[in-house]
XYZ file of C-alpha atoms in Angstrom:
359
model
C 0.129 -0.062 -0.304
C 1.179 3.060 -1.056
C 2.263 5.783 1.849
C -0.099 8.361 2.473
C 0.623 11.696 4.649
C -1.587 11.661 7.825
C -2.182 7.732 7.717
C 0.081 5.655 6.767
C -2.087 2.786 7.084
C -4.423 3.601 5.028
C -5.391 2.744 1.598
C -4.564 5.335 -1.196
C -6.713 6.368 -4.068
C -4.842 5.099 -7.343
C -6.023 8.526 -9.351
C -4.426 10.603 -6.500
C -1.456 9.351 -4.818
C 1.507 7.208 -6.896
C 1.888 3.689 -6.685
C 3.200 0.712 -8.910
C 1.435 -1.728 -11.095
C 2.607 -5.228 -12.127
C 2.459 -6.141 -15.498
C 2.153 -9.908 -15.761
C 2.566 -10.423 -19.266
C 6.232 -8.667 -19.264
C 6.815 -9.298 -15.430
C 7.951 -5.603 -15.324
C 6.489 -2.713 -12.983
C 5.311 0.623 -14.286
C 5.148 3.566 -11.767
C 1.949 5.392 -11.745
C 2.000 8.943 -11.152
C -1.715 10.680 -11.907
C -1.000 13.950 -10.010
C 1.860 14.943 -12.346
C -0.956 14.949 -15.191
C -1.550 18.987 -13.589
C 1.847 20.037 -14.095
C 2.123 22.673 -16.604
C 3.723 21.857 -20.213
C 6.557 23.951 -21.974
C 8.208 20.927 -23.808
C 8.543 19.697 -27.275
C 5.302 20.340 -29.357
C 4.630 18.050 -32.659
C 3.027 19.080 -35.591
C -0.336 17.617 -36.210
C -0.471 14.948 -39.088
C -1.458 16.643 -42.370
C -4.820 16.336 -43.702
C -4.375 17.337 -47.079
C -3.007 13.544 -48.466
C -3.748 13.140 -52.024
C -5.644 10.066 -52.934
C -3.075 8.939 -55.692
C 0.495 10.176 -55.823
C 2.973 8.777 -58.370
C 5.648 9.382 -55.805
C 4.694 7.483 -53.078
C 5.911 4.124 -54.126
C 2.683 2.336 -52.282
C 0.126 3.713 -54.557
C -1.042 1.502 -57.224
C 0.664 2.215 -60.434
C 3.686 3.903 -58.721
C 7.614 2.833 -59.502
C 9.530 1.462 -56.470
C 13.053 2.190 -55.186
C 13.876 -1.413 -57.043
C 12.720 -0.128 -59.742
C 9.354 -2.328 -59.637
C 5.986 -0.958 -60.665
C 3.102 -1.676 -58.659
C 0.140 -3.005 -59.966
C -3.136 -1.423 -60.536
C -4.869 -3.066 -56.805
C -7.987 -2.097 -55.798
C -7.955 -4.193 -52.204
C -5.072 -5.268 -50.258
C -1.821 -5.512 -52.198
C 1.422 -7.792 -50.304
C 5.018 -7.273 -51.977
C 8.041 -7.886 -50.515
C 10.332 -5.030 -48.207
C 12.450 -3.694 -50.699
C 14.882 -3.064 -47.888
C 14.059 -6.020 -45.436
C 15.821 -6.192 -42.044
C 15.418 -9.945 -42.621
C 16.494 -11.834 -45.505
C 16.115 -15.688 -45.864
C 19.728 -16.656 -46.754
C 21.965 -14.535 -44.378
C 24.932 -16.723 -43.596
C 24.975 -17.618 -39.905
C 28.121 -15.980 -37.873
C 31.161 -17.704 -36.658
C 31.467 -19.062 -33.396
C 32.323 -16.506 -30.568
C 35.678 -16.609 -28.339
C 33.749 -15.393 -25.407
C 30.560 -15.565 -23.749
C 30.265 -12.060 -23.436
C 30.747 -11.482 -27.524
C 27.660 -13.819 -28.414
C 26.188 -13.679 -32.212
C 23.641 -15.985 -33.401
C 22.016 -16.579 -37.065
C 18.628 -14.355 -38.063
C 17.044 -15.403 -41.464
C 13.728 -14.146 -42.117
C 11.188 -12.693 -44.789
C 10.145 -9.102 -44.332
C 6.891 -7.889 -46.290
C 4.546 -5.298 -46.771
C 0.842 -5.166 -46.858
C -1.586 -2.431 -48.799
C -4.815 -2.204 -46.983
C -6.277 -0.083 -49.618
C -5.286 1.733 -52.439
C -6.128 5.373 -51.736
C -3.280 6.959 -49.769
C -6.040 9.434 -47.722
C -7.672 6.807 -46.276
C -6.626 4.854 -43.210
C -8.342 2.275 -40.886
C -11.562 3.837 -38.937
C -12.006 5.489 -42.643
C -12.551 2.290 -44.411
C -15.500 0.129 -44.862
C -16.098 -2.850 -42.790
C -15.732 -5.056 -45.655
C -12.362 -3.469 -46.557
C -11.272 -3.466 -42.939
C -11.950 -7.414 -42.713
C -10.200 -8.029 -46.173
C -7.417 -6.490 -43.995
C -7.845 -9.069 -41.540
C -8.374 -12.033 -44.086
C -4.994 -11.325 -45.773
C -3.040 -11.122 -42.226
C -4.464 -14.555 -41.489
C -3.192 -15.574 -44.541
C 0.020 -14.216 -44.368
C 0.536 -15.545 -40.737
C -0.597 -19.422 -41.788
C 1.689 -18.780 -45.214
C 5.250 -17.699 -43.006
C 3.694 -19.379 -39.822
C 4.633 -23.016 -41.501
C 8.080 -22.847 -41.847
C 9.082 -19.159 -39.459
C 8.627 -19.527 -35.751
C 7.311 -16.040 -35.376
C 5.411 -13.686 -37.553
C 5.231 -10.364 -36.382
C 2.332 -8.258 -37.837
C 2.603 -4.364 -37.408
C 1.208 -1.283 -38.461
C 3.068 2.094 -37.671
C 0.860 5.198 -38.196
C 1.637 8.549 -38.914
C 5.035 10.443 -39.078
C 5.782 10.636 -35.505
C 5.674 6.718 -35.377
C 8.429 6.488 -37.770
C 5.956 6.072 -41.091
C 7.876 7.386 -44.195
C 4.806 7.087 -46.414
C 1.339 8.480 -46.252
C -0.546 5.473 -46.915
C -2.442 2.816 -45.384
C -0.608 -0.293 -44.790
C 1.682 -2.615 -42.314
C 4.446 -4.751 -42.245
C 4.857 -8.326 -41.664
C 8.030 -10.083 -40.994
C 8.740 -13.518 -40.257
C 11.993 -14.496 -38.746
C 13.598 -17.796 -37.576
C 14.126 -16.921 -33.899
C 11.455 -16.044 -31.146
C 12.253 -11.743 -30.802
C 12.704 -10.803 -27.315
C 8.994 -9.808 -26.939
C 7.911 -13.175 -28.074
C 10.186 -14.946 -25.961
C 9.062 -13.026 -22.580
C 5.232 -13.212 -23.739
C 6.102 -17.344 -24.189
C 7.462 -17.528 -20.513
C 5.213 -15.666 -18.770
C 2.148 -17.236 -20.260
C 3.075 -20.525 -19.418
C 4.174 -19.810 -16.004
C 0.658 -18.553 -15.264
C -0.976 -21.509 -16.757
C 1.430 -23.794 -14.921
C 0.466 -21.983 -11.852
C -3.302 -21.262 -12.165
C -4.530 -24.122 -14.956
C -5.798 -21.404 -17.021
C -4.355 -19.046 -19.920
C -3.512 -15.492 -18.867
C -5.284 -13.511 -20.909
C -8.311 -15.261 -21.185
C -8.753 -14.987 -17.537
C -7.522 -11.208 -17.741
C -10.163 -10.674 -20.452
C -12.715 -12.543 -18.069
C -12.213 -10.043 -15.299
C -11.659 -6.692 -17.434
C -15.449 -7.982 -18.492
C -16.755 -8.233 -15.143
C -15.118 -4.981 -14.064
C -15.374 -2.442 -16.485
C -13.764 0.250 -15.181
C -11.015 -0.058 -18.238
C -13.153 -1.248 -21.037
C -13.163 0.689 -24.050
C -15.443 -1.021 -26.605
C -16.645 -4.731 -26.667
C -18.669 -7.223 -28.901
C -20.017 -10.756 -28.833
C -16.361 -11.871 -29.537
C -13.760 -8.916 -28.751
C -13.323 -6.318 -26.013
C -10.856 -3.369 -25.920
C -9.307 -2.360 -22.911
C -6.533 -0.005 -21.522
C -4.836 -2.799 -19.664
C -4.227 -1.818 -15.717
C -0.452 -1.636 -16.298
C -0.530 0.341 -19.323
C 2.645 2.331 -19.825
C 1.839 4.684 -22.993
C -0.912 7.237 -22.426
C -3.772 6.062 -24.288
C -2.148 2.152 -24.691
C -5.060 -0.196 -25.276
C -5.440 -4.193 -25.875
C -7.347 -6.214 -27.877
C -8.506 -9.573 -26.728
C -10.597 -12.025 -28.098
C -13.541 -13.591 -25.723
C -13.039 -17.382 -26.614
C -9.738 -19.395 -26.174
C -8.050 -18.452 -29.461
C -4.323 -19.184 -30.219
C -3.348 -17.549 -33.526
C -5.260 -14.881 -36.130
C -5.645 -17.650 -38.664
C -8.058 -19.975 -36.123
C -10.396 -17.102 -36.213
C -14.109 -18.164 -37.418
C -15.668 -16.055 -40.296
C -17.945 -14.381 -37.592
C -14.968 -13.829 -35.394
C -13.479 -11.884 -37.825
C -16.657 -10.013 -39.176
C -16.822 -8.831 -35.560
C -13.171 -7.990 -35.016
C -13.317 -5.783 -38.024
C -16.640 -3.719 -36.118
C -14.513 -3.382 -32.890
C -11.208 -2.259 -34.722
C -13.009 0.255 -36.414
C -14.778 1.618 -33.231
C -11.535 1.987 -31.343
C -9.935 3.583 -34.109
C -12.578 5.778 -34.802
C -12.671 6.969 -31.019
C -8.653 7.399 -31.008
C -8.971 9.759 -34.056
C -11.803 11.927 -32.232
C -9.933 12.002 -29.211
C -8.000 14.996 -30.493
C -9.824 15.161 -33.845
C -6.300 14.051 -35.772
C -5.488 10.704 -37.219
C -3.797 9.390 -34.485
C -0.614 8.119 -34.196
C 0.268 4.571 -33.093
C 2.442 1.493 -33.102
C 0.280 -1.894 -33.106
C 0.885 -5.297 -33.313
C -0.187 -8.820 -33.158
C 0.921 -11.259 -30.696
C -0.082 -15.143 -30.952
C 1.247 -18.528 -30.096
C 4.705 -19.362 -32.238
C 4.503 -21.208 -35.269
C 7.105 -23.202 -37.510
C 8.572 -25.727 -35.032
C 6.244 -24.724 -32.475
C 2.516 -26.026 -34.236
C 3.778 -29.644 -32.838
C 3.893 -28.236 -29.204
C 1.551 -27.487 -26.487
C 1.054 -24.033 -26.812
C -2.359 -23.969 -24.876
C -1.125 -21.098 -22.738
C -1.151 -18.546 -25.528
C -3.922 -16.144 -26.001
C -4.138 -14.267 -29.218
C -4.053 -10.172 -28.649
C -2.881 -7.302 -30.443
C -1.526 -4.178 -28.617
C -1.934 -1.018 -29.688
C 1.067 1.720 -28.408
C -0.140 5.739 -29.206
C 1.794 8.495 -27.853
C 0.034 11.325 -27.733
C -0.917 12.271 -23.865
C -2.295 15.792 -24.042
C -3.398 16.903 -27.548
C -2.468 16.437 -31.184
C 0.992 18.205 -30.560
C 1.836 17.123 -26.736
C 3.368 13.499 -26.590
C 4.542 11.147 -23.829
C 8.015 10.589 -24.623
C 9.917 7.525 -22.992
C 13.427 8.844 -21.277
C 15.117 9.878 -18.506
C 13.442 7.587 -15.841
C 11.819 5.577 -18.187
C 14.907 4.484 -19.982
C 16.731 4.345 -16.881
C 14.716 2.890 -14.208
C 11.209 1.701 -14.854
C 8.223 2.545 -16.710
C 6.314 5.975 -15.487
C 2.449 6.963 -16.350
C 0.858 10.219 -15.623
C -2.612 9.225 -16.915
C -4.349 6.026 -14.773
C -5.525 3.698 -17.075
C -8.841 3.831 -15.677
C -8.821 7.823 -16.615
C -7.412 6.948 -20.063
C -10.173 3.882 -20.775
C -13.133 6.496 -19.609
C -12.095 9.517 -21.798
C -11.997 6.857 -24.878
C -15.262 5.049 -23.955
C -16.985 8.399 -23.472
C -16.104 9.361 -27.266
C -18.761 9.111 -30.267
C -18.361 6.272 -32.395
C -18.822 8.364 -35.630
C -15.669 9.798 -37.311
C -14.942 13.523 -36.740
C -14.501 13.944 -40.398
C -17.516 12.258 -41.472
C -19.278 14.042 -38.823
C -18.478 17.256 -40.543
C -20.487 16.333 -43.576
């Protein structure tokens, strides 16, 4: 129990007093200091994202018919479009490093495949402005890639960086898919924590967590018959969310048709709320985590639960972001807005996009 002035034994109100919360998925702690959100801000201001993105630009390498850096010309696609990344971080035929001569200087082979997936042919659209049928097509393409690459690779990471603030270099609705010959750090950590939780409690961690959050409601943002979105109890980013299925699902490709339809709906609802928060195309990094694949397809992965992380940086407005520096880099994560406050703000927002309300 945090120490409070006057009565050190009295339980503290989490919205008023600093305290630490445990993240069981990463086995780490976050410092919550809600009183700091009232401090004046004179730090860096960001430029709001441009809203005059052209629908088609021949200089944009993601557009239909555009020429990419390697000289290849995109087809005049009308739906989703997948192609090999022209500057891949992983290649399938990379040689293995030599043996290390000291335990402090270890290296290992890293092979894989990197792909880019365009969601839509129009550059001026983002997922929340796409139709449910178009979002469903994206989900189907995700599942197809996850199954195709997961047939041989242990990990398939689907991720979207939205907005210049998150390093997106081309204004066009798209994501990346990296398949690797190894389990990345986050995957290895979630593998360990979820396995340990099931061994101790005989239930998948995130299945039980979803049930608890659905009952408690205080961090719930949106829900439907198959899915729920919460600001996790242990959130580090200001408006971070976790997208969870209600039933036990290991991988994207395991979703049935109705679950894919309801996933399209809940994604649209969440992303509209994100955009409505500051009436701006909301930047974020998001990604799917599911059970490992490749050789792990033959193993018991029942401790895993499919989920998606959304990590948005904006804190106070469209121009004020949260930076993970100083204490966060050198000690542990710290946040100024409680997850309950963030969830309440998101939950109360309309589910009609602000651009569509202007019409």
